[in-house]
Amino acid sequence: MTLIKRAVACLTLLLLVSGGAVFAQQPAAPEQQGEFLPIDQLPPQDQLPAAPLLITAYAVVFVGFFGYVLSVARRLGTVQREIERLEADIKRTRKA
Amino acid sequence: MPKWFTPAAILCGLMFAVSPLLIANAPYESTMGLVQKIFYFHLPSAMTFLISGVICGIASLRFLFGGDPRHDRTAWAAAELTVLFGLLTLITGPLWARKAWGVWWQWDVRLTSSLMGWMVSVAYLLVRKYGGPGSDKLAAGLALFGMANVPFVYISVNYWRTIHPATSVVPTLPASMGLPLWWCLAAFLLFFTLMLRLRARLEEQRARLDDLYLSLDE
């Protein structure tokens, strides 16, 4: 056997051994991965409850509306009071 | 305030009081179940958000080319409401998506363009608050970009691959789901109209206050 033939044989043997080791390390695919499970068939502990999300969504909208109405009313009230105070000041200045 | 304001406010309150009953009586959607009922407030929020963005843009355009401060006040009021309704859309949407899609957020074209439109409105308000002299025209320019984004947001689901439902869903809804949806949309639009008027009134009063300060100085 020539040197080149020996080298090729060693390399092939090395590849076979190392390849076998690599495949041996691959974990077996879990059975669940090969199946599709509809979300409503999940066990109860894995299901996300819809009610808290729904209630939060409606609460956010109502709180947002209420907060905005309050905010505009408060700002309008402040400006209104300032206008009344200034108008009274102007009247007093003109009388004096 | 105009004469129609108080009756319209009462009507709006009644419409919102009745809406939970209509939503509760609407049938469950077959695949999503209970969480799909977020739709009855999410879609009206989103529609009002887009309409508000268009009103802000049109009022800004008229202010830029006409110079009438009334249009500027309307644009400012509409920008604030765009931020409010945009925020509600961007909160209710992820609450629905968490259950329906399994994720809070997806960087798809509908969601991303909506977020961009909302950020333009926030930028409008920031410019108005901190921009100093001339900020009214600068903000009006921003509002035009916000308005240009609106058709893009609307049609995006029909042209790009996205997990968000397409615009063809709403016209095909059965009457039992359509009635609560249109009822809620009418309530949202009425609330928007009332708030637009009230917020514009605030700007009118602020302008009056400025005039009074000027007359006091003279």
mmCIF file of C-alpha atoms in Angstrom:
data_model
loop_
_atom_site.group_PDB
_atom_site.id
_atom_site.type_symbol
_atom_site.label_atom_id
_atom_site.label_comp_id
_atom_site.label_asym_id
_atom_site.label_seq_id
_atom_site.Cartn_x
_atom_site.Cartn_y
_atom_site.Cartn_z
ATOM 1 C CA MET A 1 0.000 0.000 0.000
ATOM 2 C CA THR A 2 1.380 3.403 -1.014
ATOM 3 C CA LEU A 3 1.589 6.314 1.364
ATOM 4 C CA ILE A 4 -1.270 8.140 -0.370
ATOM 5 C CA LYS A 5 -3.568 5.112 -0.160
ATOM 6 C CA ARG A 6 -2.748 4.741 3.544
ATOM 7 C CA ALA A 7 -3.508 8.441 4.167
ATOM 8 C CA VAL A 8 -6.867 8.206 2.332
ATOM 9 C CA ALA A 9 -7.812 5.065 4.288
ATOM 10 C CA CYS A 10 -6.936 6.751 7.617
ATOM 11 C CA LEU A 11 -8.908 9.875 6.696
ATOM 12 C CA THR A 12 -11.974 7.830 5.715
ATOM 13 C CA LEU A 13 -11.788 5.868 8.958
ATOM 14 C CA LEU A 14 -11.457 9.124 10.928
ATOM 15 C CA LEU A 15 -14.486 10.637 9.177
ATOM 16 C CA LEU A 16 -16.590 7.571 9.795
ATOM 17 C CA VAL A 17 -15.679 7.456 13.479
ATOM 18 C CA SER A 18 -16.150 11.200 14.090
ATOM 19 C CA GLY A 19 -19.378 11.300 12.022
ATOM 20 C CA GLY A 20 -20.770 8.435 14.018
ATOM 21 C CA ALA A 21 -19.895 10.262 17.224
ATOM 22 C CA VAL A 22 -21.649 13.442 16.031
ATOM 23 C CA PHE A 23 -24.832 11.564 15.098
ATOM 24 C CA ALA A 24 -24.676 9.649 18.340
ATOM 25 C CA GLN A 25 -24.808 12.976 20.242
ATOM 26 C CA GLN A 26 -27.997 14.226 18.497
ATOM 27 C CA PRO A 27 -30.924 13.919 20.921
ATOM 28 C CA ALA A 28 -33.901 12.061 19.608
ATOM 29 C CA ALA A 29 -36.695 14.395 18.447
ATOM 30 C CA PRO A 30 -39.503 14.507 20.999
ATOM 31 C CA GLU A 31 -42.714 12.974 19.796
ATOM 32 C CA GLN A 32 -44.712 16.191 20.306
ATOM 33 C CA GLN A 33 -42.687 18.053 17.661
ATOM 34 C CA GLY A 34 -44.046 15.904 14.923
ATOM 35 C CA GLU A 35 -47.653 16.648 15.795
ATOM 36 C CA PHE A 36 -49.887 19.698 15.563
ATOM 37 C CA LEU A 37 -51.959 20.374 18.647
ATOM 38 C CA PRO A 38 -54.799 22.906 18.315
ATOM 39 C CA ILE A 39 -54.614 25.621 20.983
ATOM 40 C CA ASP A 40 -58.003 24.731 22.467
ATOM 41 C CA GLN A 41 -56.788 21.166 23.078
ATOM 42 C CA LEU A 42 -53.856 22.247 25.232
ATOM 43 C CA PRO A 43 -53.913 21.109 28.844
ATOM 44 C CA PRO A 44 -55.585 23.730 31.079
ATOM 45 C CA GLN A 45 -52.303 24.798 32.736
ATOM 46 C CA ASP A 46 -50.829 25.707 29.294
ATOM 47 C CA GLN A 47 -53.842 27.726 28.086
ATOM 48 C CA LEU A 48 -53.808 31.500 28.297
ATOM 49 C CA PRO A 49 -57.044 32.766 29.858
ATOM 50 C CA ALA A 50 -58.924 35.220 27.603
ATOM 51 C CA ALA A 51 -61.053 36.963 30.247
ATOM 52 C CA PRO A 52 -58.237 39.013 31.915
ATOM 53 C CA LEU A 53 -57.042 40.228 28.473
ATOM 54 C CA LEU A 54 -60.598 41.169 27.461
ATOM 55 C CA ILE A 55 -61.346 42.957 30.740
ATOM 56 C CA THR A 56 -58.006 44.809 30.588
ATOM 57 C CA ALA A 57 -58.717 45.975 27.015
ATOM 58 C CA TYR A 58 -62.166 47.371 27.907
ATOM 59 C CA ALA A 59 -60.894 48.878 31.162
ATOM 60 C CA VAL A 60 -58.031 50.629 29.329
ATOM 61 C CA VAL A 61 -60.491 52.225 26.870
ATOM 62 C CA PHE A 62 -62.893 53.440 29.575
ATOM 63 C CA VAL A 63 -60.073 54.701 31.838
ATOM 64 C CA GLY A 64 -58.469 56.436 28.825
ATOM 65 C CA PHE A 65 -61.729 58.184 27.909
ATOM 66 C CA PHE A 66 -62.491 59.151 31.483
ATOM 67 C CA GLY A 67 -58.961 60.433 32.069
ATOM 68 C CA TYR A 68 -59.001 62.491 28.883
ATOM 69 C CA VAL A 69 -62.393 64.075 29.656
ATOM 70 C CA LEU A 70 -61.151 64.957 33.157
ATOM 71 C CA SER A 71 -57.905 66.373 31.754
ATOM 72 C CA VAL A 72 -59.668 68.630 29.206
ATOM 73 C CA ALA A 73 -62.298 69.730 31.766
ATOM 74 C CA ARG A 74 -59.578 70.608 34.308
ATOM 75 C CA ARG A 75 -57.560 72.609 31.744
ATOM 76 C CA LEU A 76 -60.702 74.379 30.521
ATOM 77 C CA GLY A 77 -61.696 75.223 34.100
ATOM 78 C CA THR A 78 -58.260 76.693 34.827
ATOM 79 C CA VAL A 79 -58.344 78.897 31.691
ATOM 80 C CA GLN A 80 -61.959 79.945 32.418
ATOM 81 C CA ARG A 81 -61.066 81.066 35.957
ATOM 82 C CA GLU A 82 -58.034 82.958 34.651
ATOM 83 C CA ILE A 83 -60.222 84.756 32.077
ATOM 84 C CA GLU A 84 -62.759 85.740 34.755
ATOM 85 C CA ARG A 85 -59.993 87.036 37.033
ATOM 86 C CA LEU A 86 -58.399 89.063 34.219
ATOM 87 C CA GLU A 87 -61.742 90.518 33.092
ATOM 88 C CA ALA A 88 -62.428 91.619 36.672
ATOM 89 C CA ASP A 89 -58.932 93.200 36.844
ATOM 90 C CA ILE A 90 -59.506 95.068 33.563
ATOM 91 C CA LYS A 91 -62.892 96.385 34.767
ATOM 92 C CA ARG A 92 -61.332 97.582 38.036
ATOM 93 C CA THR A 93 -58.455 99.292 36.168
ATOM 94 C CA ARG A 94 -60.874 101.114 33.840
ATOM 95 C CA LYS A 95 -63.037 102.309 36.755
ATOM 96 C CA ALA A 96 -59.964 103.615 38.579
ATOM 97 C CA MET B 1 -70.623 75.571 23.801
ATOM 98 C CA PRO B 2 -73.049 74.814 20.915
ATOM 99 C CA LYS B 3 -76.623 73.734 21.723
ATOM 100 C CA TRP B 4 -76.133 70.230 20.383
ATOM 101 C CA PHE B 5 -73.259 69.495 22.756
ATOM 102 C CA THR B 6 -75.202 68.449 25.899
ATOM 103 C CA PRO B 7 -77.786 66.198 24.132
ATOM 104 C CA ALA B 8 -74.982 64.635 22.108
ATOM 105 C CA ALA B 9 -72.950 64.020 25.283
ATOM 106 C CA ILE B 10 -75.960 62.302 26.918
ATOM 107 C CA LEU B 11 -76.521 60.204 23.801
ATOM 108 C CA CYS B 12 -72.838 59.233 23.740
ATOM 109 C CA GLY B 13 -72.975 58.167 27.407
ATOM 110 C CA LEU B 14 -76.063 56.044 26.708
ATOM 111 C CA MET B 15 -74.425 54.438 23.675
ATOM 112 C CA PHE B 16 -71.385 53.440 25.729
ATOM 113 C CA ALA B 17 -73.656 52.163 28.519
ATOM 114 C CA VAL B 18 -75.526 49.906 26.069
ATOM 115 C CA SER B 19 -72.424 48.707 24.178
ATOM 116 C CA PRO B 20 -71.325 46.021 26.731
ATOM 117 C CA LEU B 21 -74.789 44.401 26.463
ATOM 118 C CA LEU B 22 -74.580 44.246 22.661
ATOM 119 C CA ILE B 23 -71.023 42.899 22.805
ATOM 120 C CA ALA B 24 -71.951 40.271 25.408
ATOM 121 C CA ASN B 25 -74.844 39.088 23.208
ATOM 122 C CA ALA B 26 -72.702 38.893 20.061
ATOM 123 C CA PRO B 27 -71.732 35.303 19.094
ATOM 124 C CA TYR B 28 -68.296 33.868 19.834
ATOM 125 C CA GLU B 29 -65.901 33.750 16.894
ATOM 126 C CA SER B 30 -65.194 30.072 16.150
ATOM 127 C CA THR B 31 -61.368 29.986 16.355
ATOM 128 C CA MET B 32 -60.482 32.769 18.821
ATOM 129 C CA GLY B 33 -63.419 32.541 21.216
ATOM 130 C CA LEU B 34 -63.903 35.116 23.967
ATOM 131 C CA VAL B 35 -60.786 37.203 23.285
ATOM 132 C CA GLN B 36 -62.118 38.155 19.832
ATOM 133 C CA LYS B 37 -64.614 40.448 21.592
ATOM 134 C CA ILE B 38 -61.757 42.962 22.020
ATOM 135 C CA PHE B 39 -62.452 43.599 18.317
ATOM 136 C CA TYR B 40 -65.602 45.659 19.155
ATOM 137 C CA PHE B 41 -63.472 48.336 20.835
ATOM 138 C CA HIS B 42 -60.192 47.769 18.972
ATOM 139 C CA LEU B 43 -61.512 48.418 15.457
ATOM 140 C CA PRO B 44 -63.506 51.577 16.407
ATOM 141 C CA SER B 45 -60.382 52.879 18.225
ATOM 142 C CA ALA B 46 -58.276 52.218 15.137
ATOM 143 C CA MET B 47 -60.828 53.761 12.728
ATOM 144 C CA THR B 48 -61.157 56.876 14.915
ATOM 145 C CA PHE B 49 -57.350 57.046 15.159
ATOM 146 C CA LEU B 50 -57.080 57.125 11.346
ATOM 147 C CA ILE B 51 -59.997 59.557 10.860
ATOM 148 C CA SER B 52 -58.505 61.845 13.500
ATOM 149 C CA GLY B 53 -55.145 61.769 11.701
ATOM 150 C CA VAL B 54 -56.855 62.791 8.439
ATOM 151 C CA ILE B 55 -58.790 65.629 10.139
ATOM 152 C CA CYS B 56 -55.561 66.858 11.739
ATOM 153 C CA GLY B 57 -53.847 66.801 8.336
ATOM 154 C CA ILE B 58 -56.667 68.598 6.475
ATOM 155 C CA ALA B 59 -56.963 71.278 9.177
ATOM 156 C CA SER B 60 -53.170 71.741 9.105
ATOM 157 C CA LEU B 61 -53.198 72.043 5.308
ATOM 158 C CA ARG B 62 -55.915 74.714 5.494
ATOM 159 C CA PHE B 63 -53.960 76.517 8.214
ATOM 160 C CA LEU B 64 -50.728 76.424 6.206
ATOM 161 C CA PHE B 65 -52.327 77.803 3.042
ATOM 162 C CA GLY B 66 -55.121 79.922 4.571
ATOM 163 C CA GLY B 67 -53.564 81.091 7.827
ATOM 164 C CA ASP B 68 -56.873 80.889 9.734
ATOM 165 C CA PRO B 69 -56.078 80.168 13.441
ATOM 166 C CA ARG B 70 -59.395 78.269 13.803
ATOM 167 C CA HIS B 71 -57.999 75.528 11.590
ATOM 168 C CA ASP B 72 -54.837 75.447 13.660
ATOM 169 C CA ARG B 73 -56.908 74.952 16.807
ATOM 170 C CA THR B 74 -58.850 72.123 15.155
ATOM 171 C CA ALA B 75 -55.576 70.487 14.058
ATOM 172 C CA TRP B 76 -54.143 70.719 17.571
ATOM 173 C CA ALA B 77 -57.307 69.196 19.069
ATOM 174 C CA ALA B 78 -57.331 66.415 16.466
ATOM 175 C CA ALA B 79 -53.626 65.669 17.066
ATOM 176 C CA GLU B 80 -54.260 65.160 20.775
ATOM 177 C CA LEU B 81 -57.172 62.848 19.978
ATOM 178 C CA THR B 82 -55.029 60.966 17.447
ATOM 179 C CA VAL B 83 -52.560 60.273 20.245
ATOM 180 C CA LEU B 84 -55.372 59.119 22.566
ATOM 181 C CA PHE B 85 -57.095 56.805 20.071
ATOM 182 C CA GLY B 86 -53.751 55.585 18.704
ATOM 183 C CA LEU B 87 -52.653 54.653 22.202
ATOM 184 C CA LEU B 88 -55.903 52.756 22.822
ATOM 185 C CA THR B 89 -55.438 50.922 19.503
ATOM 186 C CA LEU B 90 -51.836 50.051 20.321
ATOM 187 C CA ILE B 91 -52.828 48.709 23.754
ATOM 188 C CA THR B 92 -55.994 46.777 22.845
ATOM 189 C CA GLY B 93 -54.361 45.232 19.746
ATOM 190 C CA PRO B 94 -51.493 43.509 21.607
ATOM 191 C CA LEU B 95 -53.913 42.300 24.313
ATOM 192 C CA TRP B 96 -55.869 40.541 21.575
ATOM 193 C CA ALA B 97 -52.719 39.390 19.747
ATOM 194 C CA ARG B 98 -51.245 37.781 22.862
ATOM 195 C CA LYS B 99 -54.028 35.219 22.866
ATOM 196 C CA ALA B 100 -54.770 35.006 19.125
ATOM 197 C CA TRP B 101 -51.197 35.057 17.737
ATOM 198 C CA GLY B 102 -49.231 34.001 20.821
ATOM 199 C CA VAL B 103 -47.152 37.192 20.817
ATOM 200 C CA TRP B 104 -47.723 40.726 22.118
ATOM 201 C CA TRP B 105 -46.216 42.409 19.064
ATOM 202 C CA GLN B 106 -45.198 41.568 15.520
ATOM 203 C CA TRP B 107 -43.111 43.946 13.397
ATOM 204 C CA ASP B 108 -45.422 43.551 10.421
ATOM 205 C CA VAL B 109 -46.437 46.409 8.159
ATOM 206 C CA ARG B 110 -49.855 47.207 9.719
ATOM 207 C CA LEU B 111 -48.579 47.351 13.282
ATOM 208 C CA THR B 112 -45.361 49.184 12.416
ATOM 209 C CA SER B 113 -47.075 51.812 10.228
ATOM 210 C CA SER B 114 -49.713 52.379 12.948
ATOM 211 C CA LEU B 115 -46.949 52.891 15.500
ATOM 212 C CA MET B 116 -45.249 55.345 13.109
ATOM 213 C CA GLY B 117 -48.484 57.310 12.648
ATOM 214 C CA TRP B 118 -48.938 57.483 16.402
ATOM 215 C CA MET B 119 -45.353 58.658 16.881
ATOM 216 C CA VAL B 120 -45.863 61.429 14.292
ATOM 217 C CA SER B 121 -48.846 62.657 16.357
ATOM 218 C CA VAL B 122 -46.784 62.538 19.551
ATOM 219 C CA ALA B 123 -44.088 64.521 17.702
ATOM 220 C CA TYR B 124 -46.771 67.071 16.695
ATOM 221 C CA LEU B 125 -47.716 67.621 20.353
ATOM 222 C CA LEU B 126 -44.067 67.827 21.454
ATOM 223 C CA VAL B 127 -43.332 70.423 18.763
ATOM 224 C CA ARG B 128 -46.387 72.457 19.845
ATOM 225 C CA LYS B 129 -45.345 72.312 23.484
ATOM 226 C CA TYR B 130 -41.592 72.883 23.217
ATOM 227 C CA GLY B 131 -41.073 74.260 19.690
ATOM 228 C CA GLY B 132 -41.303 77.948 20.601
ATOM 229 C CA PRO B 133 -42.282 80.631 18.051
ATOM 230 C CA GLY B 134 -43.208 79.229 14.638
ATOM 231 C CA SER B 135 -43.951 75.780 16.050
ATOM 232 C CA ASP B 136 -47.546 75.975 14.740
ATOM 233 C CA LYS B 137 -46.376 75.809 11.100
ATOM 234 C CA LEU B 138 -43.685 73.238 11.819
ATOM 235 C CA ALA B 139 -46.262 71.036 13.558
ATOM 236 C CA ALA B 140 -48.690 71.537 10.639
ATOM 237 C CA GLY B 141 -46.002 70.158 8.328
ATOM 238 C CA LEU B 142 -45.656 67.123 10.592
ATOM 239 C CA ALA B 143 -49.425 66.597 10.501
ATOM 240 C CA LEU B 144 -49.254 66.314 6.703
ATOM 241 C CA PHE B 145 -46.829 63.390 7.077
ATOM 242 C CA GLY B 146 -49.202 61.858 9.614
ATOM 243 C CA MET B 147 -52.089 62.163 7.156
ATOM 244 C CA ALA B 148 -50.020 60.704 4.292
ATOM 245 C CA ASN B 149 -49.369 57.645 6.475
ATOM 246 C CA VAL B 150 -53.115 56.920 6.965
ATOM 247 C CA PRO B 151 -53.918 55.282 3.571
ATOM 248 C CA PHE B 152 -50.705 53.281 3.896
ATOM 249 C CA VAL B 153 -51.867 51.932 7.285
ATOM 250 C CA TYR B 154 -55.305 51.087 5.863
ATOM 251 C CA ILE B 155 -54.269 49.267 2.697
ATOM 252 C CA SER B 156 -51.091 47.686 4.099
ATOM 253 C CA VAL B 157 -52.865 44.451 5.100
ATOM 254 C CA ASN B 158 -54.123 43.915 1.558
ATOM 255 C CA TYR B 159 -50.760 44.365 -0.174
ATOM 256 C CA TRP B 160 -48.181 42.875 2.174
ATOM 257 C CA ARG B 161 -47.917 39.496 3.824
ATOM 258 C CA THR B 162 -49.104 40.004 7.379
ATOM 259 C CA ILE B 163 -50.825 38.083 10.150
ATOM 260 C CA HIS B 164 -53.207 40.987 10.784
ATOM 261 C CA PRO B 165 -56.704 40.376 9.288
ATOM 262 C CA ALA B 166 -57.359 42.097 5.937
ATOM 263 C CA THR B 167 -59.889 44.924 5.418
ATOM 264 C CA SER B 168 -62.249 42.481 3.679
ATOM 265 C CA VAL B 169 -63.211 40.927 7.049
ATOM 266 C CA VAL B 170 -65.521 43.741 8.223
ATOM 267 C CA PRO B 171 -67.939 43.817 5.231
ATOM 268 C CA THR B 172 -68.411 40.044 5.469
ATOM 269 C CA LEU B 173 -69.381 40.005 9.155
ATOM 270 C CA PRO B 174 -72.791 38.489 9.987
ATOM 271 C CA ALA B 175 -75.413 40.934 11.295
ATOM 272 C CA SER B 176 -75.110 39.555 14.829
ATOM 273 C CA MET B 177 -71.466 40.703 14.938
ATOM 274 C CA GLY B 178 -71.919 43.708 12.644
ATOM 275 C CA LEU B 179 -74.529 45.440 14.821
ATOM 276 C CA PRO B 180 -72.366 45.747 17.976
ATOM 277 C CA LEU B 181 -69.395 46.762 15.813
ATOM 278 C CA TRP B 182 -71.213 49.611 14.013
ATOM 279 C CA TRP B 183 -72.867 50.660 17.283
ATOM 280 C CA CYS B 184 -69.465 50.933 18.999
ATOM 281 C CA LEU B 185 -67.983 52.731 15.994
ATOM 282 C CA ALA B 186 -70.826 55.287 16.101
ATOM 283 C CA ALA B 187 -70.259 55.758 19.861
ATOM 284 C CA PHE B 188 -66.517 56.230 19.338
ATOM 285 C CA LEU B 189 -67.055 58.748 16.528
ATOM 286 C CA LEU B 190 -69.584 60.680 18.608
ATOM 287 C CA PHE B 191 -67.157 60.762 21.537
ATOM 288 C CA PHE B 192 -64.424 61.929 19.148
ATOM 289 C CA THR B 193 -66.655 64.742 17.775
ATOM 290 C CA LEU B 194 -67.537 65.900 21.288
ATOM 291 C CA MET B 195 -63.939 65.849 22.454
ATOM 292 C CA LEU B 196 -62.747 67.599 19.299
ATOM 293 C CA ARG B 197 -65.195 70.426 19.975
ATOM 294 C CA LEU B 198 -64.300 70.597 23.686
ATOM 295 C CA ARG B 199 -60.547 70.566 23.009
ATOM 296 C CA ALA B 200 -60.871 73.223 20.275
ATOM 297 C CA ARG B 201 -62.890 75.289 22.780
ATOM 298 C CA LEU B 202 -59.939 75.069 25.175
ATOM 299 C CA GLU B 203 -57.655 76.560 22.502
ATOM 300 C CA GLU B 204 -60.226 79.291 21.763
ATOM 301 C CA GLN B 205 -60.282 80.226 25.445
ATOM 302 C CA ARG B 206 -56.479 80.224 25.588
ATOM 303 C CA ALA B 207 -56.396 82.591 22.586
ATOM 304 C CA ARG B 208 -58.936 84.819 24.375
ATOM 305 C CA LEU B 209 -56.761 84.769 27.500
ATOM 306 C CA ASP B 210 -53.728 85.874 25.458
ATOM 307 C CA ASP B 211 -55.791 88.739 24.004
ATOM 308 C CA LEU B 212 -56.833 89.800 27.505
ATOM 309 C CA TYR B 213 -53.208 89.817 28.698
ATOM 310 C CA LEU B 214 -52.278 91.970 25.698
ATOM 311 C CA SER B 215 -55.102 94.437 26.396
ATOM 312 C CA LEU B 216 -54.029 94.595 30.055
ATOM 313 C CA ASP B 217 -50.455 95.477 28.999
ATOM 314 C CA GLU B 218 -51.727 98.244 26.733
#
